[in-house]
Amino acid sequence: LAAPNTFAGEALDRAGPQRRDEAWLAARVADPESRVVAASEAGVVVAGERPRLLAVDELPDGLELVLLGVDRDGRAIFAADPGDAFPGERRGLRDLAPVLSQADGGMIAHAVALLNWHRRHRFCANCGAPSESREAGHIRRCPVCGTEHHPRTDPVVIMLVHDGDRAILGRQAHWPPGRYSALAGFVEPGESLEEAVAREVREETGARVDEIAYRSSQPWPFPGSLMLGFIARWTSGEPAIGDGELEDVRWFTREEIASGSVKLPPRQAIARRLIEDWLGREAPDTGGGLAPNRPARSS
Ligand SMILES: [Zn+2]
């Protein structure tokens, strides 16, 4: 099995069965060995280049804790949002990604995705009443209508389209100058992943594809996506800007990509892995950080 993508590979046991065990949870919260990953909207609280793991009593009283799991030493690891005023150095996930270990990257992506969901889902989507965190932060329950809301993960397909010797790459206007990457877009309701790949390629570039094959996936907690990586073979339609999501889209030859004449996404992005898998070798680093891959909700 190939190494997981950045933001996957958390080393915790997620302790699913224990989430509903109130006595176990209370004991873990009271345990001085338990630790908390603290992250607010401004970033993750860090000690140098690692997330700073705080004891529960270092955080403000009454803070809502969400359980991430249990580490190899048997310690419970929680996450919490202490607010932007809480002291300590913070760093954003994109900034941290290149320096984190696989396990730390997975752990903070888990923490940030779950905290993002809580922050954006304070109210019941069914009746509008304030909802309450339950099961160690893995559901929110509405005390008025009883609806249980589960954490969202929004699937995004990302695909390298090629015809053997060339690949289609596009760029969004807010990316660093010269950066090109694989095409991407949100999966829509009532759509298979393969259908989403074909539709997004058609809408963004006018091209048609077949031989759509899954490669790997990447948690993308901005705020709560899962990138699903595919490779697809071009069949027809010269690439041209379609629905306005891309500023430019065109063919690149293997030589152009391998020579470094196009700026690719950094190694922490699944797009880079899809491109290099197709290329059959590593492409040169041409600089630039992890850009916000924000596929628009297509109309
Ligand atoms: Zn409700």
PDB file of C-alpha atoms and ligand atoms in Angstrom:
ATOM      1  CA  LEU A   1       0.000   0.000   0.000  1.00  0.00           C
ATOM      2  CA  ALA A   2       1.359   3.419  -0.942  1.00  0.00           C
ATOM      3  CA  ALA A   3       1.930   6.005   1.782  1.00  0.00           C
ATOM      4  CA  PRO A   4      -1.230   7.918   2.711  1.00  0.00           C
ATOM      5  CA  ASN A   5      -1.678  11.428   1.377  1.00  0.00           C
ATOM      6  CA  THR A   6      -0.951  14.388   3.658  1.00  0.00           C
ATOM      7  CA  PHE A   7      -3.787  14.925   6.185  1.00  0.00           C
ATOM      8  CA  ALA A   8      -4.488  11.168   6.223  1.00  0.00           C
ATOM      9  CA  GLY A   9      -2.526   8.679   8.327  1.00  0.00           C
ATOM     10  CA  GLU A  10      -3.598   9.653  11.816  1.00  0.00           C
ATOM     11  CA  ALA A  11      -2.129   7.154  14.307  1.00  0.00           C
ATOM     12  CA  LEU A  12      -5.014   7.300  16.811  1.00  0.00           C
ATOM     13  CA  ASP A  13      -7.580   4.614  17.541  1.00  0.00           C
ATOM     14  CA  ARG A  14     -10.770   6.596  16.918  1.00  0.00           C
ATOM     15  CA  ALA A  15     -12.504   4.765  19.796  1.00  0.00           C
ATOM     16  CA  GLY A  16     -15.917   4.797  18.120  1.00  0.00           C
ATOM     17  CA  PRO A  17     -17.621   2.450  20.611  1.00  0.00           C
ATOM     18  CA  GLN A  18     -16.470   4.540  23.599  1.00  0.00           C
ATOM     19  CA  ARG A  19     -17.993   7.786  22.307  1.00  0.00           C
ATOM     20  CA  ARG A  20     -21.357   6.902  23.878  1.00  0.00           C
ATOM     21  CA  ASP A  21     -19.867   5.666  27.172  1.00  0.00           C
ATOM     22  CA  GLU A  22     -20.433   8.664  29.447  1.00  0.00           C
ATOM     23  CA  ALA A  23     -18.511   7.169  32.385  1.00  0.00           C
ATOM     24  CA  TRP A  24     -15.483   6.389  30.212  1.00  0.00           C
ATOM     25  CA  LEU A  25     -15.574   9.882  28.731  1.00  0.00           C
ATOM     26  CA  ALA A  26     -15.843  11.597  32.113  1.00  0.00           C
ATOM     27  CA  ALA A  27     -12.854   9.592  33.341  1.00  0.00           C
ATOM     28  CA  ARG A  28     -10.828  10.588  30.254  1.00  0.00           C
ATOM     29  CA  VAL A  29     -11.687  14.273  30.706  1.00  0.00           C
ATOM     30  CA  ALA A  30     -10.579  14.033  34.365  1.00  0.00           C
ATOM     31  CA  ASP A  31      -7.404  12.056  33.518  1.00  0.00           C
ATOM     32  CA  PRO A  32      -4.299  14.283  33.848  1.00  0.00           C
ATOM     33  CA  GLU A  33      -2.655  12.236  31.056  1.00  0.00           C
ATOM     34  CA  SER A  34      -5.353  13.172  28.492  1.00  0.00           C
ATOM     35  CA  ARG A  35      -4.334  15.766  25.912  1.00  0.00           C
ATOM     36  CA  VAL A  36      -6.089  18.349  23.757  1.00  0.00           C
ATOM     37  CA  VAL A  37      -5.296  19.681  20.272  1.00  0.00           C
ATOM     38  CA  ALA A  38      -6.393  23.323  20.415  1.00  0.00           C
ATOM     39  CA  ALA A  39      -7.387  25.068  17.206  1.00  0.00           C
ATOM     40  CA  SER A  40      -9.345  28.244  16.604  1.00  0.00           C
ATOM     41  CA  GLU A  41     -10.185  29.918  13.316  1.00  0.00           C
ATOM     42  CA  ALA A  42      -6.773  31.617  13.459  1.00  0.00           C
ATOM     43  CA  GLY A  43      -4.963  28.251  13.376  1.00  0.00           C
ATOM     44  CA  VAL A  44      -3.639  25.346  15.392  1.00  0.00           C
ATOM     45  CA  VAL A  45      -1.855  26.074  18.684  1.00  0.00           C
ATOM     46  CA  VAL A  46       1.704  24.837  18.119  1.00  0.00           C
ATOM     47  CA  ALA A  47       4.979  24.278  19.901  1.00  0.00           C
ATOM     48  CA  GLY A  48       7.487  24.932  17.120  1.00  0.00           C
ATOM     49  CA  GLU A  49       6.448  22.791  14.178  1.00  0.00           C
ATOM     50  CA  ARG A  50       4.239  20.374  16.118  1.00  0.00           C
ATOM     51  CA  PRO A  51       0.725  20.767  17.494  1.00  0.00           C
ATOM     52  CA  ARG A  52       1.021  21.655  21.161  1.00  0.00           C
ATOM     53  CA  LEU A  53      -0.807  19.002  23.173  1.00  0.00           C
ATOM     54  CA  LEU A  54      -2.398  20.669  26.191  1.00  0.00           C
ATOM     55  CA  ALA A  55      -3.660  19.110  29.409  1.00  0.00           C
ATOM     56  CA  VAL A  56      -7.416  19.507  29.858  1.00  0.00           C
ATOM     57  CA  ASP A  57      -6.904  21.857  32.827  1.00  0.00           C
ATOM     58  CA  GLU A  58      -4.782  24.236  30.733  1.00  0.00           C
ATOM     59  CA  LEU A  59      -7.926  25.149  28.793  1.00  0.00           C
ATOM     60  CA  PRO A  60     -10.776  27.417  29.894  1.00  0.00           C
ATOM     61  CA  ASP A  61     -13.381  25.677  32.094  1.00  0.00           C
ATOM     62  CA  GLY A  62     -16.484  24.351  30.391  1.00  0.00           C
ATOM     63  CA  LEU A  63     -14.939  24.253  26.924  1.00  0.00           C
ATOM     64  CA  GLU A  64     -16.607  21.696  24.639  1.00  0.00           C
ATOM     65  CA  LEU A  65     -14.208  18.814  23.991  1.00  0.00           C
ATOM     66  CA  VAL A  66     -14.473  16.492  21.005  1.00  0.00           C
ATOM     67  CA  LEU A  67     -12.783  13.105  21.178  1.00  0.00           C
ATOM     68  CA  LEU A  68     -10.293  12.338  18.411  1.00  0.00           C
ATOM     69  CA  GLY A  69      -9.254   8.970  19.824  1.00  0.00           C
ATOM     70  CA  VAL A  70      -6.717   7.147  21.955  1.00  0.00           C
ATOM     71  CA  ASP A  71      -2.991   7.206  21.201  1.00  0.00           C
ATOM     72  CA  ARG A  72      -0.490   4.318  21.407  1.00  0.00           C
ATOM     73  CA  ASP A  73       0.228   5.147  25.051  1.00  0.00           C
ATOM     74  CA  GLY A  74      -3.460   4.825  25.914  1.00  0.00           C
ATOM     75  CA  ARG A  75      -3.936   8.576  26.333  1.00  0.00           C
ATOM     76  CA  ALA A  76      -7.209  10.086  25.179  1.00  0.00           C
ATOM     77  CA  ILE A  77      -6.677  12.877  22.627  1.00  0.00           C
ATOM     78  CA  PHE A  78      -9.366  15.531  22.348  1.00  0.00           C
ATOM     79  CA  ALA A  79      -9.755  18.648  20.234  1.00  0.00           C
ATOM     80  CA  ALA A  80     -11.217  21.972  21.316  1.00  0.00           C
ATOM     81  CA  ASP A  81     -11.600  25.515  20.047  1.00  0.00           C
ATOM     82  CA  PRO A  82     -10.449  27.835  22.853  1.00  0.00           C
ATOM     83  CA  GLY A  83     -11.109  30.948  20.729  1.00  0.00           C
ATOM     84  CA  ASP A  84      -8.694  33.294  19.021  1.00  0.00           C
ATOM     85  CA  ALA A  85      -7.922  35.090  22.312  1.00  0.00           C
ATOM     86  CA  PHE A  86      -6.402  31.961  23.892  1.00  0.00           C
ATOM     87  CA  PRO A  87      -2.632  32.495  24.287  1.00  0.00           C
ATOM     88  CA  GLY A  88      -0.092  30.575  22.215  1.00  0.00           C
ATOM     89  CA  GLU A  89       1.483  30.576  18.794  1.00  0.00           C
ATOM     90  CA  ARG A  90      -0.850  29.447  15.988  1.00  0.00           C
ATOM     91  CA  ARG A  91      -0.211  28.224  12.507  1.00  0.00           C
ATOM     92  CA  GLY A  92      -2.579  27.457   9.685  1.00  0.00           C
ATOM     93  CA  LEU A  93      -2.873  23.946   8.322  1.00  0.00           C
ATOM     94  CA  ARG A  94      -1.539  24.801   4.871  1.00  0.00           C
ATOM     95  CA  ASP A  95       1.484  26.443   6.414  1.00  0.00           C
ATOM     96  CA  LEU A  96       2.113  23.449   8.701  1.00  0.00           C
ATOM     97  CA  ALA A  97       1.481  20.711   6.129  1.00  0.00           C
ATOM     98  CA  PRO A  98       5.032  20.495   4.711  1.00  0.00           C
ATOM     99  CA  VAL A  99       6.686  20.106   8.132  1.00  0.00           C
ATOM    100  CA  LEU A 100       4.288  17.782   9.958  1.00  0.00           C
ATOM    101  CA  SER A 101       4.754  14.060  10.395  1.00  0.00           C
ATOM    102  CA  GLN A 102       2.172  11.887   8.664  1.00  0.00           C
ATOM    103  CA  ALA A 103       0.500  11.070  11.996  1.00  0.00           C
ATOM    104  CA  ASP A 104       0.414  14.691  13.219  1.00  0.00           C
ATOM    105  CA  GLY A 105      -0.952  15.850   9.851  1.00  0.00           C
ATOM    106  CA  GLY A 106      -3.725  13.290  10.078  1.00  0.00           C
ATOM    107  CA  MET A 107      -4.500  14.190  13.665  1.00  0.00           C
ATOM    108  CA  ILE A 108      -4.772  17.938  13.140  1.00  0.00           C
ATOM    109  CA  ALA A 109      -6.774  17.501   9.932  1.00  0.00           C
ATOM    110  CA  HIS A 110      -9.196  15.358  11.960  1.00  0.00           C
ATOM    111  CA  ALA A 111      -9.324  17.992  14.719  1.00  0.00           C
ATOM    112  CA  VAL A 112      -9.769  20.947  12.377  1.00  0.00           C
ATOM    113  CA  ALA A 113     -12.433  19.268  10.217  1.00  0.00           C
ATOM    114  CA  LEU A 114     -14.479  18.283  13.273  1.00  0.00           C
ATOM    115  CA  LEU A 115     -14.115  21.715  14.932  1.00  0.00           C
ATOM    116  CA  ASN A 116     -15.027  23.438  11.641  1.00  0.00           C
ATOM    117  CA  TRP A 117     -18.208  21.385  11.525  1.00  0.00           C
ATOM    118  CA  HIS A 118     -19.202  22.278  15.097  1.00  0.00           C
ATOM    119  CA  ARG A 119     -18.471  25.961  14.470  1.00  0.00           C
ATOM    120  CA  ARG A 120     -20.741  26.027  11.414  1.00  0.00           C
ATOM    121  CA  HIS A 121     -23.549  23.815  12.734  1.00  0.00           C
ATOM    122  CA  ARG A 122     -24.618  25.364  16.025  1.00  0.00           C
ATOM    123  CA  PHE A 123     -28.290  25.291  15.060  1.00  0.00           C
ATOM    124  CA  CYS A 124     -30.588  22.476  14.019  1.00  0.00           C
ATOM    125  CA  ALA A 125     -30.933  22.450  10.233  1.00  0.00           C
ATOM    126  CA  ASN A 126     -34.423  20.980  10.624  1.00  0.00           C
ATOM    127  CA  CYS A 127     -36.091  23.435  13.050  1.00  0.00           C
ATOM    128  CA  GLY A 128     -33.533  26.171  13.792  1.00  0.00           C
ATOM    129  CA  ALA A 129     -33.178  25.539  17.549  1.00  0.00           C
ATOM    130  CA  PRO A 130     -29.674  25.537  19.106  1.00  0.00           C
ATOM    131  CA  SER A 131     -28.272  21.986  18.902  1.00  0.00           C
ATOM    132  CA  GLU A 132     -26.092  20.198  21.467  1.00  0.00           C
ATOM    133  CA  SER A 133     -22.882  18.245  21.058  1.00  0.00           C
ATOM    134  CA  ARG A 134     -23.284  14.544  21.957  1.00  0.00           C
ATOM    135  CA  GLU A 135     -21.250  11.335  21.696  1.00  0.00           C
ATOM    136  CA  ALA A 136     -17.992  13.130  22.450  1.00  0.00           C
ATOM    137  CA  GLY A 137     -18.616  15.617  19.657  1.00  0.00           C
ATOM    138  CA  HIS A 138     -19.444  13.122  16.917  1.00  0.00           C
ATOM    139  CA  ILE A 139     -23.066  14.152  16.578  1.00  0.00           C
ATOM    140  CA  ARG A 140     -25.126  17.248  17.351  1.00  0.00           C
ATOM    141  CA  ARG A 141     -28.595  16.590  18.677  1.00  0.00           C
ATOM    142  CA  CYS A 142     -31.544  18.974  18.597  1.00  0.00           C
ATOM    143  CA  PRO A 143     -33.300  19.108  22.001  1.00  0.00           C
ATOM    144  CA  VAL A 144     -36.491  20.489  20.406  1.00  0.00           C
ATOM    145  CA  CYS A 145     -37.230  18.164  17.467  1.00  0.00           C
ATOM    146  CA  GLY A 146     -34.826  15.320  18.337  1.00  0.00           C
ATOM    147  CA  THR A 147     -32.986  15.310  14.997  1.00  0.00           C
ATOM    148  CA  GLU A 148     -29.417  14.013  15.135  1.00  0.00           C
ATOM    149  CA  HIS A 149     -26.950  15.756  12.847  1.00  0.00           C
ATOM    150  CA  HIS A 150     -23.756  13.945  11.801  1.00  0.00           C
ATOM    151  CA  PRO A 151     -20.445  15.603  10.872  1.00  0.00           C
ATOM    152  CA  ARG A 152     -20.330  16.460   7.193  1.00  0.00           C
ATOM    153  CA  THR A 153     -17.642  15.380   4.786  1.00  0.00           C
ATOM    154  CA  ASP A 154     -18.117  16.935   1.352  1.00  0.00           C
ATOM    155  CA  PRO A 155     -16.780  14.782  -1.501  1.00  0.00           C
ATOM    156  CA  VAL A 156     -14.737  16.519  -4.192  1.00  0.00           C
ATOM    157  CA  VAL A 157     -13.481  14.669  -7.264  1.00  0.00           C
ATOM    158  CA  ILE A 158     -10.035  15.657  -8.553  1.00  0.00           C
ATOM    159  CA  MET A 159      -8.862  14.154 -11.814  1.00  0.00           C
ATOM    160  CA  LEU A 160      -5.895  14.073 -14.078  1.00  0.00           C
ATOM    161  CA  VAL A 161      -7.157  13.943 -17.672  1.00  0.00           C
ATOM    162  CA  HIS A 162      -4.610  12.652 -20.176  1.00  0.00           C
ATOM    163  CA  ASP A 163      -4.321  11.172 -23.652  1.00  0.00           C
ATOM    164  CA  GLY A 164      -1.140   9.215 -22.981  1.00  0.00           C
ATOM    165  CA  ASP A 165       1.477  11.844 -23.855  1.00  0.00           C
ATOM    166  CA  ARG A 166      -0.292  14.999 -22.697  1.00  0.00           C
ATOM    167  CA  ALA A 167      -2.377  16.000 -19.673  1.00  0.00           C
ATOM    168  CA  ILE A 168      -4.994  18.728 -19.249  1.00  0.00           C
ATOM    169  CA  LEU A 169      -4.226  21.129 -16.396  1.00  0.00           C
ATOM    170  CA  GLY A 170      -6.082  24.279 -15.424  1.00  0.00           C
ATOM    171  CA  ARG A 171      -5.554  27.241 -13.153  1.00  0.00           C
ATOM    172  CA  GLN A 172      -7.836  29.281 -10.910  1.00  0.00           C
ATOM    173  CA  ALA A 173      -7.366  33.051 -10.957  1.00  0.00           C
ATOM    174  CA  HIS A 174      -6.460  33.283  -7.237  1.00  0.00           C
ATOM    175  CA  TRP A 175      -3.595  30.767  -7.474  1.00  0.00           C
ATOM    176  CA  PRO A 176       0.052  31.879  -7.495  1.00  0.00           C
ATOM    177  CA  PRO A 177       1.184  33.019 -10.979  1.00  0.00           C
ATOM    178  CA  GLY A 178       2.113  30.131 -13.270  1.00  0.00           C
ATOM    179  CA  ARG A 179       0.508  27.434 -11.066  1.00  0.00           C
ATOM    180  CA  TYR A 180      -1.484  24.765 -12.898  1.00  0.00           C
ATOM    181  CA  SER A 181      -3.162  21.709 -11.427  1.00  0.00           C
ATOM    182  CA  ALA A 182      -5.594  18.879 -11.996  1.00  0.00           C
ATOM    183  CA  LEU A 183      -9.285  19.652 -12.521  1.00  0.00           C
ATOM    184  CA  ALA A 184     -11.617  19.336  -9.519  1.00  0.00           C
ATOM    185  CA  GLY A 185     -15.205  19.831  -8.450  1.00  0.00           C
ATOM    186  CA  PHE A 186     -17.824  18.933  -5.864  1.00  0.00           C
ATOM    187  CA  VAL A 187     -19.858  15.772  -6.245  1.00  0.00           C
ATOM    188  CA  GLU A 188     -23.547  16.618  -6.581  1.00  0.00           C
ATOM    189  CA  PRO A 189     -26.487  14.796  -4.978  1.00  0.00           C
ATOM    190  CA  GLY A 190     -27.660  11.765  -6.929  1.00  0.00           C
ATOM    191  CA  GLU A 191     -24.406  11.396  -8.831  1.00  0.00           C
ATOM    192  CA  SER A 192     -21.787   8.644  -8.862  1.00  0.00           C
ATOM    193  CA  LEU A 193     -18.130   9.624  -8.529  1.00  0.00           C
ATOM    194  CA  GLU A 194     -17.488   8.605 -12.143  1.00  0.00           C
ATOM    195  CA  GLU A 195     -20.388  10.767 -13.309  1.00  0.00           C
ATOM    196  CA  ALA A 196     -19.047  13.689 -11.288  1.00  0.00           C
ATOM    197  CA  VAL A 197     -15.613  13.307 -12.927  1.00  0.00           C
ATOM    198  CA  ALA A 198     -17.096  13.273 -16.436  1.00  0.00           C
ATOM    199  CA  ARG A 199     -19.462  16.195 -15.730  1.00  0.00           C
ATOM    200  CA  GLU A 200     -16.827  18.418 -14.130  1.00  0.00           C
ATOM    201  CA  VAL A 201     -14.367  17.843 -16.969  1.00  0.00           C
ATOM    202  CA  ARG A 202     -17.078  18.628 -19.521  1.00  0.00           C
ATOM    203  CA  GLU A 203     -18.274  21.772 -17.687  1.00  0.00           C
ATOM    204  CA  GLU A 204     -14.820  23.168 -16.990  1.00  0.00           C
ATOM    205  CA  THR A 205     -13.128  22.356 -20.296  1.00  0.00           C
ATOM    206  CA  GLY A 206     -15.615  20.966 -22.833  1.00  0.00           C
ATOM    207  CA  ALA A 207     -13.602  17.737 -23.042  1.00  0.00           C
ATOM    208  CA  ARG A 208     -15.025  14.206 -22.845  1.00  0.00           C
ATOM    209  CA  VAL A 209     -13.365  11.349 -20.949  1.00  0.00           C
ATOM    210  CA  ASP A 210     -13.608   7.626 -20.315  1.00  0.00           C
ATOM    211  CA  GLU A 211     -11.518   4.960 -18.518  1.00  0.00           C
ATOM    212  CA  ILE A 212     -12.135   6.808 -15.238  1.00  0.00           C
ATOM    213  CA  ALA A 213     -10.122   5.061 -12.507  1.00  0.00           C
ATOM    214  CA  TYR A 214      -9.849   5.814  -8.777  1.00  0.00           C
ATOM    215  CA  ARG A 215      -6.337   6.324  -7.375  1.00  0.00           C
ATOM    216  CA  SER A 216      -6.337   7.607  -3.782  1.00  0.00           C
ATOM    217  CA  SER A 217      -8.019  10.124  -1.490  1.00  0.00           C
ATOM    218  CA  GLN A 218      -7.073  13.012   0.784  1.00  0.00           C
ATOM    219  CA  PRO A 219      -8.900  14.609   3.706  1.00  0.00           C
ATOM    220  CA  TRP A 220      -9.119  18.330   2.898  1.00  0.00           C
ATOM    221  CA  PRO A 221     -10.369  20.156   6.000  1.00  0.00           C
ATOM    222  CA  PHE A 222     -11.054  23.530   4.305  1.00  0.00           C
ATOM    223  CA  PRO A 223     -13.605  23.349   5.850  1.00  0.00           C
ATOM    224  CA  GLY A 224     -14.607  19.693   5.497  1.00  0.00           C
ATOM    225  CA  SER A 225     -13.922  18.069   2.146  1.00  0.00           C
ATOM    226  CA  LEU A 226     -12.587  14.722   1.054  1.00  0.00           C
ATOM    227  CA  MET A 227     -10.623  14.849  -2.204  1.00  0.00           C
ATOM    228  CA  LEU A 228     -11.180  11.717  -4.281  1.00  0.00           C
ATOM    229  CA  GLY A 229      -8.396  11.319  -6.833  1.00  0.00           C
ATOM    230  CA  PHE A 230      -8.986   9.874 -10.299  1.00  0.00           C
ATOM    231  CA  ILE A 231      -7.209   9.479 -13.574  1.00  0.00           C
ATOM    232  CA  ALA A 232      -9.284   9.689 -16.773  1.00  0.00           C
ATOM    233  CA  ARG A 233      -8.529   9.255 -20.455  1.00  0.00           C
ATOM    234  CA  TRP A 234      -9.442  12.068 -22.830  1.00  0.00           C
ATOM    235  CA  THR A 235     -11.595  11.025 -25.771  1.00  0.00           C
ATOM    236  CA  SER A 236     -12.688  14.241 -27.520  1.00  0.00           C
ATOM    237  CA  GLY A 237     -13.094  18.013 -27.238  1.00  0.00           C
ATOM    238  CA  GLU A 238     -10.135  20.426 -27.239  1.00  0.00           C
ATOM    239  CA  PRO A 239      -9.841  21.970 -23.747  1.00  0.00           C
ATOM    240  CA  ALA A 240     -11.220  25.508 -23.478  1.00  0.00           C
ATOM    241  CA  ILE A 241     -12.449  27.571 -20.523  1.00  0.00           C
ATOM    242  CA  GLY A 242     -15.977  26.391 -19.821  1.00  0.00           C
ATOM    243  CA  ASP A 243     -18.051  27.431 -16.817  1.00  0.00           C
ATOM    244  CA  GLY A 244     -15.767  30.268 -15.687  1.00  0.00           C
ATOM    245  CA  GLU A 245     -14.252  28.424 -12.741  1.00  0.00           C
ATOM    246  CA  LEU A 246     -10.846  28.334 -14.422  1.00  0.00           C
ATOM    247  CA  GLU A 247      -8.778  31.228 -15.712  1.00  0.00           C
ATOM    248  CA  ASP A 248      -6.919  29.004 -18.152  1.00  0.00           C
ATOM    249  CA  VAL A 249      -6.947  25.359 -19.155  1.00  0.00           C
ATOM    250  CA  ARG A 250      -4.746  23.600 -21.689  1.00  0.00           C
ATOM    251  CA  TRP A 251      -2.677  20.606 -22.645  1.00  0.00           C
ATOM    252  CA  PHE A 252       0.786  20.132 -21.178  1.00  0.00           C
ATOM    253  CA  THR A 253       3.221  17.592 -22.591  1.00  0.00           C
ATOM    254  CA  ARG A 254       5.136  15.155 -20.422  1.00  0.00           C
ATOM    255  CA  GLU A 255       8.304  17.106 -21.242  1.00  0.00           C
ATOM    256  CA  GLU A 256       6.824  20.425 -20.118  1.00  0.00           C
ATOM    257  CA  ILE A 257       5.701  18.919 -16.804  1.00  0.00           C
ATOM    258  CA  ALA A 258       8.900  16.940 -16.180  1.00  0.00           C
ATOM    259  CA  SER A 259      11.142  19.922 -17.007  1.00  0.00           C
ATOM    260  CA  GLY A 260       9.610  22.201 -14.385  1.00  0.00           C
ATOM    261  CA  SER A 261       8.346  24.755 -16.920  1.00  0.00           C
ATOM    262  CA  VAL A 262       4.922  24.578 -15.252  1.00  0.00           C
ATOM    263  CA  LYS A 263       4.497  25.276 -11.527  1.00  0.00           C
ATOM    264  CA  LEU A 264       2.774  22.280 -10.010  1.00  0.00           C
ATOM    265  CA  PRO A 265       1.030  22.108  -6.610  1.00  0.00           C
ATOM    266  CA  PRO A 266       3.338  21.129  -3.718  1.00  0.00           C
ATOM    267  CA  ARG A 267       3.958  17.534  -2.647  1.00  0.00           C
ATOM    268  CA  GLN A 268       1.322  17.755   0.098  1.00  0.00           C
ATOM    269  CA  ALA A 269      -1.486  18.005  -2.491  1.00  0.00           C
ATOM    270  CA  ILE A 270      -3.125  14.938  -3.996  1.00  0.00           C
ATOM    271  CA  ALA A 271      -3.071  16.736  -7.365  1.00  0.00           C
ATOM    272  CA  ARG A 272       0.722  16.530  -7.374  1.00  0.00           C
ATOM    273  CA  ARG A 273       0.569  12.811  -6.684  1.00  0.00           C
ATOM    274  CA  LEU A 274      -1.913  12.224  -9.522  1.00  0.00           C
ATOM    275  CA  ILE A 275       0.315  14.151 -11.912  1.00  0.00           C
ATOM    276  CA  GLU A 276       3.502  12.336 -10.858  1.00  0.00           C
ATOM    277  CA  ASP A 277       1.801   8.918 -10.953  1.00  0.00           C
ATOM    278  CA  TRP A 278       0.893   9.593 -14.567  1.00  0.00           C
ATOM    279  CA  LEU A 279       4.314  11.028 -15.344  1.00  0.00           C
ATOM    280  CA  GLY A 280       5.952   7.963 -13.800  1.00  0.00           C
ATOM    281  CA  ARG A 281       8.515  10.075 -11.951  1.00  0.00           C
ATOM    282  CA  GLU A 282       8.846  13.010  -9.608  1.00  0.00           C
ATOM    283  CA  ALA A 283       8.499  16.446 -11.141  1.00  0.00           C
ATOM    284  CA  PRO A 284      10.829  19.257 -10.051  1.00  0.00           C
ATOM    285  CA  ASP A 285       9.786  21.557  -7.209  1.00  0.00           C
ATOM    286  CA  THR A 286       9.011  24.969  -8.583  1.00  0.00           C
ATOM    287  CA  GLY A 287       8.080  26.665  -5.314  1.00  0.00           C
ATOM    288  CA  GLY A 288       4.854  27.944  -3.822  1.00  0.00           C
ATOM    289  CA  GLY A 289       2.748  26.692  -0.946  1.00  0.00           C
ATOM    290  CA  LEU A 290      -0.460  24.756  -0.710  1.00  0.00           C
ATOM    291  CA  ALA A 291      -2.977  26.848  -2.639  1.00  0.00           C
ATOM    292  CA  PRO A 292      -6.601  26.934  -1.594  1.00  0.00           C
ATOM    293  CA  ASN A 293      -8.230  24.446  -3.922  1.00  0.00           C
ATOM    294  CA  ARG A 294     -11.743  25.822  -3.883  1.00  0.00           C
ATOM    295  CA  PRO A 295     -13.863  24.296  -6.565  1.00  0.00           C
ATOM    296  CA  ALA A 296     -16.949  26.446  -6.956  1.00  0.00           C
ATOM    297  CA  ARG A 297     -20.342  24.946  -6.305  1.00  0.00           C
ATOM    298  CA  SER A 298     -21.327  24.659  -9.929  1.00  0.00           C
ATOM    299  CA  SER A 299     -24.716  25.975 -10.902  1.00  0.00           C
TER     300      SER A 299
HETATM  301 ZN    ZN B   1     -34.550  20.631  15.600  1.00  0.00          ZN
END
